[in-house]
Short mmCIF file of C-alpha atoms and ligand atoms in Angstrom, two decimals:
data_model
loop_
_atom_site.label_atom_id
_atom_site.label_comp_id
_atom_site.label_asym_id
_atom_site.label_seq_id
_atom_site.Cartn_x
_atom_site.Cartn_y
_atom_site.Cartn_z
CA UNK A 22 0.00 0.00 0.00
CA UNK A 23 1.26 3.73 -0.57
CA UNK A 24 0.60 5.98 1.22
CA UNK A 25 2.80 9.14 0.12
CA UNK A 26 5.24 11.71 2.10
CA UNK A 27 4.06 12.30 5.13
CA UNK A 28 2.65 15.07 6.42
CA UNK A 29 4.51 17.96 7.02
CA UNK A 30 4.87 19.00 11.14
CA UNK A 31 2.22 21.18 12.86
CA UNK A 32 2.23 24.65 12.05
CA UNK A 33 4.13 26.28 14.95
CA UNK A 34 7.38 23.71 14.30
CA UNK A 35 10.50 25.14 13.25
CA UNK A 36 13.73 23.20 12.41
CA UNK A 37 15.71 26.01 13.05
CA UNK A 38 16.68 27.75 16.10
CA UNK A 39 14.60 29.94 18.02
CA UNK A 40 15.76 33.72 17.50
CA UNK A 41 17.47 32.63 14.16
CA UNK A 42 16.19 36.25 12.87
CA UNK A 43 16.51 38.49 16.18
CA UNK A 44 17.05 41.84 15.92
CA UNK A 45 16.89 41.47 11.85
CA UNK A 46 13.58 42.55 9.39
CA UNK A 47 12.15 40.65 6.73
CA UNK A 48 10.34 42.25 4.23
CA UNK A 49 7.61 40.26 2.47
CA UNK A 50 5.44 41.52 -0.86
CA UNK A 51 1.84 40.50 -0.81
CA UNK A 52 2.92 39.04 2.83
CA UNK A 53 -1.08 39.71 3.83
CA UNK A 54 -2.39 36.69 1.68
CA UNK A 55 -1.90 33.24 1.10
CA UNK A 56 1.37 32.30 0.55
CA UNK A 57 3.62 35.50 1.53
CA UNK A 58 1.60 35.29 4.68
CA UNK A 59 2.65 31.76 5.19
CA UNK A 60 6.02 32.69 4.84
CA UNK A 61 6.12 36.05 6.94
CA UNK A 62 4.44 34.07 9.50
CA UNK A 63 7.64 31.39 10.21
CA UNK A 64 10.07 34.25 10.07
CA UNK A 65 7.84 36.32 12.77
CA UNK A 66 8.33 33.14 14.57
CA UNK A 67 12.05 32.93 14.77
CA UNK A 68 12.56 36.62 15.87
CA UNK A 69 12.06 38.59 12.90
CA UNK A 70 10.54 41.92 12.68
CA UNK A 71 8.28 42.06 9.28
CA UNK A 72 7.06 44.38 7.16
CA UNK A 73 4.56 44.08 4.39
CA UNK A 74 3.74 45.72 1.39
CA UNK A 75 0.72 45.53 -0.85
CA UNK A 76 -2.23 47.38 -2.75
CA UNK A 77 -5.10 46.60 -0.60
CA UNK A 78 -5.70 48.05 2.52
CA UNK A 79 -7.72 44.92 3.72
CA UNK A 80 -4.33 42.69 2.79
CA UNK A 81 -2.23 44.97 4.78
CA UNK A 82 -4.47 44.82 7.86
CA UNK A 83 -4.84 40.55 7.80
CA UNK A 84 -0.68 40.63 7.78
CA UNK A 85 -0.48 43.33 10.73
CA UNK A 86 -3.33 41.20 12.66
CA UNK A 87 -1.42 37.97 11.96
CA UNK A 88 2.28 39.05 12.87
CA UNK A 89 1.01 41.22 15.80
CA UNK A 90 -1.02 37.77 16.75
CA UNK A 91 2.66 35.95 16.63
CA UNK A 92 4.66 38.84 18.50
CA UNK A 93 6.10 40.37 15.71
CA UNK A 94 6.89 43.44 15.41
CA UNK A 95 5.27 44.58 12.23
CA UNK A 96 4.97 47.55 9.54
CA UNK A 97 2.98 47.40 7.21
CA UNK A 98 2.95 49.86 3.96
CA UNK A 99 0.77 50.33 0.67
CA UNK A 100 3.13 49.83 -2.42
CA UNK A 101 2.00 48.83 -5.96
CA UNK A 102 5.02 47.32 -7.11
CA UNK A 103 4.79 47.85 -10.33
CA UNK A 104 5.40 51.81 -9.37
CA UNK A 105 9.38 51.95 -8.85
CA UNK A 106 8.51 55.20 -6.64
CA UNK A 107 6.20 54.01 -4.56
CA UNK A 108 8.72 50.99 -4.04
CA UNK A 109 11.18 53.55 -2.77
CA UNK A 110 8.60 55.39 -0.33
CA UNK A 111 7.40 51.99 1.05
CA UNK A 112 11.07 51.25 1.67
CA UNK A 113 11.75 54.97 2.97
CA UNK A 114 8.63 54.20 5.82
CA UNK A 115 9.91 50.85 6.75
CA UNK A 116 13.29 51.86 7.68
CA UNK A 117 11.80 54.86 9.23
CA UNK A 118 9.30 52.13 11.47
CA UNK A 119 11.28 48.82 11.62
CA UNK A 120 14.95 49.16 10.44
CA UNK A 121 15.82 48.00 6.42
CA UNK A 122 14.82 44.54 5.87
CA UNK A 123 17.93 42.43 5.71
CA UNK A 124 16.29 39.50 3.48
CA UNK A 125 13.44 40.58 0.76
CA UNK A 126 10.98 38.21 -0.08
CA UNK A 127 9.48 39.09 -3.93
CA UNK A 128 5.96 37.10 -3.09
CA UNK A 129 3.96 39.52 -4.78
CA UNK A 130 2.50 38.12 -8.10
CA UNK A 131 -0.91 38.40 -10.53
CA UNK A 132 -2.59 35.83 -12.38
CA UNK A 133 -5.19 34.37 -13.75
CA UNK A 134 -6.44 31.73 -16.32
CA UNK A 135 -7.15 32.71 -19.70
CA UNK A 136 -6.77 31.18 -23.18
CA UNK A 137 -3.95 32.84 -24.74
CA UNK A 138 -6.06 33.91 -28.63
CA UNK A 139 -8.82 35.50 -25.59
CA UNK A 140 -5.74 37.47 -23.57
CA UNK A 141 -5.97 41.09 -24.53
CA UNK A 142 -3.05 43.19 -24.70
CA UNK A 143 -3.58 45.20 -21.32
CA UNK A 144 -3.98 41.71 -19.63
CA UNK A 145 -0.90 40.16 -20.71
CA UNK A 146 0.75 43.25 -19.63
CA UNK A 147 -0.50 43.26 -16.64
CA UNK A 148 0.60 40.11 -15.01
CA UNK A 149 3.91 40.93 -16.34
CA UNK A 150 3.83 43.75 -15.22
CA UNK A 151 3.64 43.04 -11.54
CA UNK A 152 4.79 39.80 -11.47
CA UNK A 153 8.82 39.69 -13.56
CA UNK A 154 8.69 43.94 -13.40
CA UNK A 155 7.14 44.57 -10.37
CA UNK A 156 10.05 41.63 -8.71
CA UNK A 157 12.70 43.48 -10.33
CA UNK A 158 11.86 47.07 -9.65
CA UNK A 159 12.27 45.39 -5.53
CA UNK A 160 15.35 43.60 -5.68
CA UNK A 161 16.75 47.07 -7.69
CA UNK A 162 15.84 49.02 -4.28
CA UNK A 163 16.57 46.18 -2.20
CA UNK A 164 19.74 46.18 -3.65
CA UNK A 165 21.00 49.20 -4.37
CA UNK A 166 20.07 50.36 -0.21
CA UNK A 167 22.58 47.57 0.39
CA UNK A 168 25.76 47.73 -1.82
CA UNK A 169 25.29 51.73 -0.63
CA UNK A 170 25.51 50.47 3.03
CA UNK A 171 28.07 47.57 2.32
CA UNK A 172 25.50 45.37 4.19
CA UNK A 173 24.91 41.50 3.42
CA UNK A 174 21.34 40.43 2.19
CA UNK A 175 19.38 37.58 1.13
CA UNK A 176 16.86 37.72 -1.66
CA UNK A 177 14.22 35.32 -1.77
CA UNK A 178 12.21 34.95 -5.76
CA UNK A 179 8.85 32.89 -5.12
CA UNK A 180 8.51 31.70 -8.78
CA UNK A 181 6.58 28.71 -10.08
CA UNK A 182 7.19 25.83 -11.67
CA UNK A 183 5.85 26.71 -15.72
CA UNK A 184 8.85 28.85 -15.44
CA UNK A 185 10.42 25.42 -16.88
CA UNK A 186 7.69 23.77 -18.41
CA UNK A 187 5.38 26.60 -19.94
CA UNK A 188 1.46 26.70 -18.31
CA UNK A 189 -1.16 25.66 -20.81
CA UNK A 190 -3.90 28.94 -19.70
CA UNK A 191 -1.20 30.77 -17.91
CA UNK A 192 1.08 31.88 -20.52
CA UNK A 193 1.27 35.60 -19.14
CA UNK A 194 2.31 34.30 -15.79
CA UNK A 195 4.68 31.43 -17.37
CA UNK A 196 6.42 33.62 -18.82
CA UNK A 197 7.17 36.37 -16.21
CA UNK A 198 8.06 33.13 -13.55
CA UNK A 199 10.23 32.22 -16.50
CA UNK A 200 11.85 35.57 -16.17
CA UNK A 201 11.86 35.69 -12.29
CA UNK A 202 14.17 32.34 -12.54
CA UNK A 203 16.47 33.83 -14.81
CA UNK A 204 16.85 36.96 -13.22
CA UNK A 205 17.75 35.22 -9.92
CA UNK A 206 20.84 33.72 -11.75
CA UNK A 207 22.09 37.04 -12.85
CA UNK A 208 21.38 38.58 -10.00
CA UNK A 209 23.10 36.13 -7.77
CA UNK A 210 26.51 36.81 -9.72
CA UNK A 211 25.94 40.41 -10.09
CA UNK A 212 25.63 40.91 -6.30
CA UNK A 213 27.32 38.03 -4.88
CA UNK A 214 30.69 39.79 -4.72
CA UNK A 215 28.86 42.31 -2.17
CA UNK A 216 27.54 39.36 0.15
CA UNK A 217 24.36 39.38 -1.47
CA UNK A 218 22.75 35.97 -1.72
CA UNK A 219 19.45 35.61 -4.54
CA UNK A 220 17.80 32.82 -4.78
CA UNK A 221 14.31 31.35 -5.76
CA UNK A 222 11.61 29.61 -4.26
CA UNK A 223 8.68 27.74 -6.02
CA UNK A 224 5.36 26.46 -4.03
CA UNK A 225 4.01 23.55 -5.72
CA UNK A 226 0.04 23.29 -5.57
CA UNK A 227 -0.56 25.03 -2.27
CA UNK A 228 -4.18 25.69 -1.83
CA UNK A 229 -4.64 28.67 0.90
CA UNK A 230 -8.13 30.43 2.02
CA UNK A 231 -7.15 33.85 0.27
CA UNK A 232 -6.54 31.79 -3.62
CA UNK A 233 -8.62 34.72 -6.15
CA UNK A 234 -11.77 33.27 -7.31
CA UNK A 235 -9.98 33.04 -10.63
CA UNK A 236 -7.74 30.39 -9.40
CA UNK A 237 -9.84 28.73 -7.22
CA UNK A 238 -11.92 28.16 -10.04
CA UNK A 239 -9.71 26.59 -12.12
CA UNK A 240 -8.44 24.36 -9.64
CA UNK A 241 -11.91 23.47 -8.99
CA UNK A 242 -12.16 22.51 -12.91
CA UNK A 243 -9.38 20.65 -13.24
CA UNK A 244 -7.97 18.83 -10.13
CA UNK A 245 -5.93 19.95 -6.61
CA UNK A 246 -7.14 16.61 -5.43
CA UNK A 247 -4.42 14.79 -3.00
CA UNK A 248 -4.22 11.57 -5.69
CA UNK A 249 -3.45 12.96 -8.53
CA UNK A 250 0.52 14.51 -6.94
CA UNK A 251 2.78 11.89 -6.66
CA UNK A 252 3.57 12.74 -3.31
CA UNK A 253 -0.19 11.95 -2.66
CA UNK A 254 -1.01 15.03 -0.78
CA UNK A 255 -1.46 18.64 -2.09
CA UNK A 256 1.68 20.90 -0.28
CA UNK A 257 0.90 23.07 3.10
CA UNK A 258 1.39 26.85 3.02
CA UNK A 259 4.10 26.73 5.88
CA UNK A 260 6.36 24.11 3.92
CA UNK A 261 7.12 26.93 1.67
CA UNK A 262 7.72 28.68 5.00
CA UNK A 263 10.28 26.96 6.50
CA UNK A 264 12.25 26.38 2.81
CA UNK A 265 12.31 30.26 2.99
CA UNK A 266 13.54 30.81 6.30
CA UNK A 267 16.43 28.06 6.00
CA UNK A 268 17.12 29.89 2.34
CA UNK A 269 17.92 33.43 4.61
CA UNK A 270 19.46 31.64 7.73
CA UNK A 271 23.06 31.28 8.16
CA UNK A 272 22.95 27.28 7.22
CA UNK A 273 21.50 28.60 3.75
CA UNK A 274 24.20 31.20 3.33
CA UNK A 275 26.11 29.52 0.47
CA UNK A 276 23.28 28.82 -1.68
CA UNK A 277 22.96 31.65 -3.95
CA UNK A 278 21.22 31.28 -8.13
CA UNK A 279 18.85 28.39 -6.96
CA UNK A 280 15.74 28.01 -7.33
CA UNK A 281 14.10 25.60 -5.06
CA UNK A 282 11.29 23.61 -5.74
CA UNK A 283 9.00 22.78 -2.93
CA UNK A 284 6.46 20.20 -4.41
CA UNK A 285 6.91 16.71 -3.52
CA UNK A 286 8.05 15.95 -7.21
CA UNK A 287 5.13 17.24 -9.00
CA UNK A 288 6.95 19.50 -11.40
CA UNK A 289 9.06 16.36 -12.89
CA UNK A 290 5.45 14.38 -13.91
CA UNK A 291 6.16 13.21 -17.16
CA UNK A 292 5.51 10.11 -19.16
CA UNK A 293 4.86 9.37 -22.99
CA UNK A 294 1.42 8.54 -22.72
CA UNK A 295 -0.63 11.36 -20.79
CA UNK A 296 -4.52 11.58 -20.28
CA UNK A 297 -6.42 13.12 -23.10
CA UNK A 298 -5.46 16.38 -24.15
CA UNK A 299 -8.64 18.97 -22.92
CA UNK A 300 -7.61 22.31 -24.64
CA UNK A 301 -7.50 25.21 -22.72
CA UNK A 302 -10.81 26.52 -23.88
CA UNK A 303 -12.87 23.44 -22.89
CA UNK A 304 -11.20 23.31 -19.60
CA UNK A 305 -12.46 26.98 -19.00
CA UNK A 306 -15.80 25.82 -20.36
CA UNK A 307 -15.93 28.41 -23.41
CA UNK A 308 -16.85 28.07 -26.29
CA UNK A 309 -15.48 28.04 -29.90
CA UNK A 310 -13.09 31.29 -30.51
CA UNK A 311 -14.21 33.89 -32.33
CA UNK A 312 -12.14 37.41 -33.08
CA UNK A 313 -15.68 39.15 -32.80
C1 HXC B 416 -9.09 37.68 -18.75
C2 HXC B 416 -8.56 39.44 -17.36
C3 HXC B 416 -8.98 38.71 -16.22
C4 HXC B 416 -9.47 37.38 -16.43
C5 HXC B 416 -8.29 40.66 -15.57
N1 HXC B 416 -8.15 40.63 -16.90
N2 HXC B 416 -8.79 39.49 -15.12
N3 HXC B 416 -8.61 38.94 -18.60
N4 HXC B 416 -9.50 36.92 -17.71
N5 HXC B 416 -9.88 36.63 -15.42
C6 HXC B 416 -7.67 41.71 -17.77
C7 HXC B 416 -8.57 42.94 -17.68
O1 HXC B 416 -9.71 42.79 -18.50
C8 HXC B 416 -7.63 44.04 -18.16
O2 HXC B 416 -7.47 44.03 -19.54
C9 HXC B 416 -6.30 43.62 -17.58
O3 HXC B 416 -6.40 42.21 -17.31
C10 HXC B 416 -5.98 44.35 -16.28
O4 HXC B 416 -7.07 44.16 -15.39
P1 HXC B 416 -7.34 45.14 -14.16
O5 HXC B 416 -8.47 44.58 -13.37
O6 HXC B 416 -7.46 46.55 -14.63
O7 HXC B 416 -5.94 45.03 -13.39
P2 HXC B 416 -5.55 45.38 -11.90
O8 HXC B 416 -6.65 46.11 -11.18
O9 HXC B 416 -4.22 45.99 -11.96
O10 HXC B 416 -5.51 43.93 -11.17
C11 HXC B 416 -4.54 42.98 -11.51
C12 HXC B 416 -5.11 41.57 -11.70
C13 HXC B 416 -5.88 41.09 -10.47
C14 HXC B 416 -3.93 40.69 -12.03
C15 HXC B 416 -6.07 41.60 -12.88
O11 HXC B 416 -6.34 39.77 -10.66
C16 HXC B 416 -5.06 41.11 -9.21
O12 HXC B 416 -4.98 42.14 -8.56
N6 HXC B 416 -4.40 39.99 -8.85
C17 HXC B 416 -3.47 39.92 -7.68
C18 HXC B 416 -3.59 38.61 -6.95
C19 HXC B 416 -3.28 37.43 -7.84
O13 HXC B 416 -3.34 37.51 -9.09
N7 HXC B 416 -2.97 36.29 -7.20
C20 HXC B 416 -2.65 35.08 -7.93
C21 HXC B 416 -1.28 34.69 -7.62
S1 HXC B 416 -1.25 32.88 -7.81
P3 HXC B 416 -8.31 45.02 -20.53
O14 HXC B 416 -7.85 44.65 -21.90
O15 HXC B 416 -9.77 44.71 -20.30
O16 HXC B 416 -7.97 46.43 -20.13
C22 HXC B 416 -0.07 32.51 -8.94
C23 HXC B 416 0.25 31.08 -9.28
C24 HXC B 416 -0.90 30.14 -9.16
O17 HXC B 416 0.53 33.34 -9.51
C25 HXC B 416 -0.61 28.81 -9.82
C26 HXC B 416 -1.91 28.10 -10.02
C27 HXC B 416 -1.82 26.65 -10.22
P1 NAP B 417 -2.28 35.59 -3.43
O1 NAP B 417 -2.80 35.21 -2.09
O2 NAP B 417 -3.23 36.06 -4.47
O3 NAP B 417 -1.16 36.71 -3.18
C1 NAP B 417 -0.71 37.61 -4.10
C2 NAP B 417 -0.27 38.84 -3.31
O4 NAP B 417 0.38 39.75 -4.19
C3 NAP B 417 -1.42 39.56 -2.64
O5 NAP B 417 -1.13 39.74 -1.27
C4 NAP B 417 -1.47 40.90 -3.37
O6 NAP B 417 -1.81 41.93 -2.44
C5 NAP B 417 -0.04 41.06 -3.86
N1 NAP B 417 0.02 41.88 -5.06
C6 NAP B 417 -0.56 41.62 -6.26
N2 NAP B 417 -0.32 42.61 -7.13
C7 NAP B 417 0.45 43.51 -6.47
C8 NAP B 417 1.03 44.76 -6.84
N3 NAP B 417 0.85 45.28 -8.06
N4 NAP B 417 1.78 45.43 -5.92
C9 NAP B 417 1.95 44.91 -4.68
N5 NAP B 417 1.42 43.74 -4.27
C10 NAP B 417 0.68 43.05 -5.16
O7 NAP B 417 -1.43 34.41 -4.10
P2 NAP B 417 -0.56 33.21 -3.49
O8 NAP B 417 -1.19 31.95 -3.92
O9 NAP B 417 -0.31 33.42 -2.03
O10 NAP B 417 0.76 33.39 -4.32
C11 NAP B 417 1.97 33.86 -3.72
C12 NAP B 417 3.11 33.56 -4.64
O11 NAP B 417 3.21 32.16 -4.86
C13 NAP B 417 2.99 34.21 -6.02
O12 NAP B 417 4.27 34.64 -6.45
C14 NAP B 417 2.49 33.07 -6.88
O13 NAP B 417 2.79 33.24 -8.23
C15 NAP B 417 3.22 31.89 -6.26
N6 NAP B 417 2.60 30.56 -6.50
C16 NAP B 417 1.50 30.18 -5.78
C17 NAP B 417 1.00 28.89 -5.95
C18 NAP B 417 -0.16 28.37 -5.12
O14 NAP B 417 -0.49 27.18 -5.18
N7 NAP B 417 -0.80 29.17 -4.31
C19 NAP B 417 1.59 28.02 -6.89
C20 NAP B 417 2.67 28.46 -7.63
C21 NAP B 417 3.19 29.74 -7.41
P3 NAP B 417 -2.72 43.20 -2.87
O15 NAP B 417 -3.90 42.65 -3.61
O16 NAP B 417 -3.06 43.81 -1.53
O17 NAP B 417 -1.85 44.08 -3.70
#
């Protein structure tokens, strides 16, 4: 009988030691919602202070409630990332509140699922946008603050997975992730020589209570059921969590241009015989395309 990889440890469990991130910030985008939360939560619990930028004022306020909940000290500022100014203001407040963030976490991302022939121009521009531009325009400011300073850092990509493989309904968001990976790998070598360590980090099917109602509904189309990942379970939010903390702490330190792929081997499915191929548009439900 299989059963798959075990479940991960309670939420709450850390491998690494407590206080790993006293005295240091960690600055998460999007770290309200879903995932960045996830991952701003297990650095709140090893000491850090956090900060968090996003659009949405409702975001902002579900991170502050859920650091404060954990002890952290927390700032939290409005940034659209895709604006290199207000990048630079958001980082201006939280050095002003909670000292500069010493590891930047580029969580912040936008997506949804569309046939590419139905994608209009502003949409595909959009997602990439935010997600490759936006994730550059931080680890510029990120940067630049410390090779000024002379201070190490640790950069921390969250990409996904069609960065390698190309997403079928995605390919605005493939693409940027495809980007994001890349970038980390010049980055790395760029800023190494100044003690800066970049790396990436891709969730494999996570499901979270803040997933858009795009997403959820796509996954609700096709499958996020626990059989159908070879590990036999779907991953937990604070897996990706602890990969990131270990990435920033000082036993990750010589890691720098990876990307690390959190999800139990789902990424390396192949086989030459697959289940009938559904095209995009009957996944979605629409029907035939028409220009009109
Ligand atoms: C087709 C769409 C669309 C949709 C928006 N657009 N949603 N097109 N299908 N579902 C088009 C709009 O019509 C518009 O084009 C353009 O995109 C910009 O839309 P706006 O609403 O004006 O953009 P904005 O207000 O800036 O909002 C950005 C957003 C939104 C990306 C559209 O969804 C958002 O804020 N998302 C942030 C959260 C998010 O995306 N999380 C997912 C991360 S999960 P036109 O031509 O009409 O002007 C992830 C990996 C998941 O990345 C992996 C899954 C397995
Ligand atoms: P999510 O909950 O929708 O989070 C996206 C976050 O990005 C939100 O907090 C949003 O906050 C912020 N954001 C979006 N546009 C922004 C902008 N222009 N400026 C600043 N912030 C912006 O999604 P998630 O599932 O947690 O995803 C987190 C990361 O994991 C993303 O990089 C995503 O691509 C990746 N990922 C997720 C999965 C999964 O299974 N969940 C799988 C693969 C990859 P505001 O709306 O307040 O701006």
């Amino acid at each position: 009988m299989s059963n798959g990889i075990p479940d991960a440890p309670d939420t709450g469990a850390t491998a690494l030691q407590p206080g790993t991130f006293d005295g240091q910030t960690v600055l998460v985008t999007g770290g309200g919602t879903g995932l960045g939360k996830a991952i701003a939560s297990e650095f709140a619990r090893l000491g850090a202070k956090i900060a968090i930028s996003s659009r949405k004022e409702e975001h902002l306020e579900a991170g502050r409630a859920a650091m404060t909940e954990l002890g952290a000290a927390v700032c939290v500022t409005p940034c659209d990332i895709r604006d290199p100014e207000s990048i630079s203001n958001a980082f201006d407040t939280i050095e002003k509140e909670v000292g500069r963030p010493s590891v930047l976490v580029n969580n912040a991302a936008a997506n949804f699922p569309v046939p590419a022939e139905d994608m209009s121009p502003n949409a595909w521009r959009t997602v990439v946008d935010i997600t490759l531009n936006g994730t550059f325009f931080c680890a510029r400011e990120f940067g630049r603050r410390h090779l000024d300073a002379a201070t190490p850092a640790s950069i921390i990509n969250v990409g996904a997975s069609y960065a390698w493989t190309g997403g079928p309904g995605f390919a605005h968001s493939a693409a940027a992730k495809a980007g994001v990976k890349n970038m980390v790998e010049t980055l790395a070598v760029e800023w190494g020589p100044y003690g800066i360590q970049v790396n990436g980090l891709v969730p494999g099917l996570m499901p979270h209570e803040d997933m858009t109602a795009d997403i959820r509904g796509n996954l609700d189309r096709t499958n996020d059921k626990d059989p159908c990942q070879p590990a036999l379970r779907v991953g937990r939010p604070r897996e990706l969590g602890w990969a990131a903390t270990f990435l920033a702490s000082p036993y990750g330190r010589f890691i720098s241009g990876h990307t690390l792929v959190v999800d139990g081997a789902n990424w390396q499915r192949r086989s030459l015989t697959n289940p009938n191929v559904v095209s995009v548009r009957d996944q979605m439900g629409k029907g035939p395309f028409s220009a009109q």
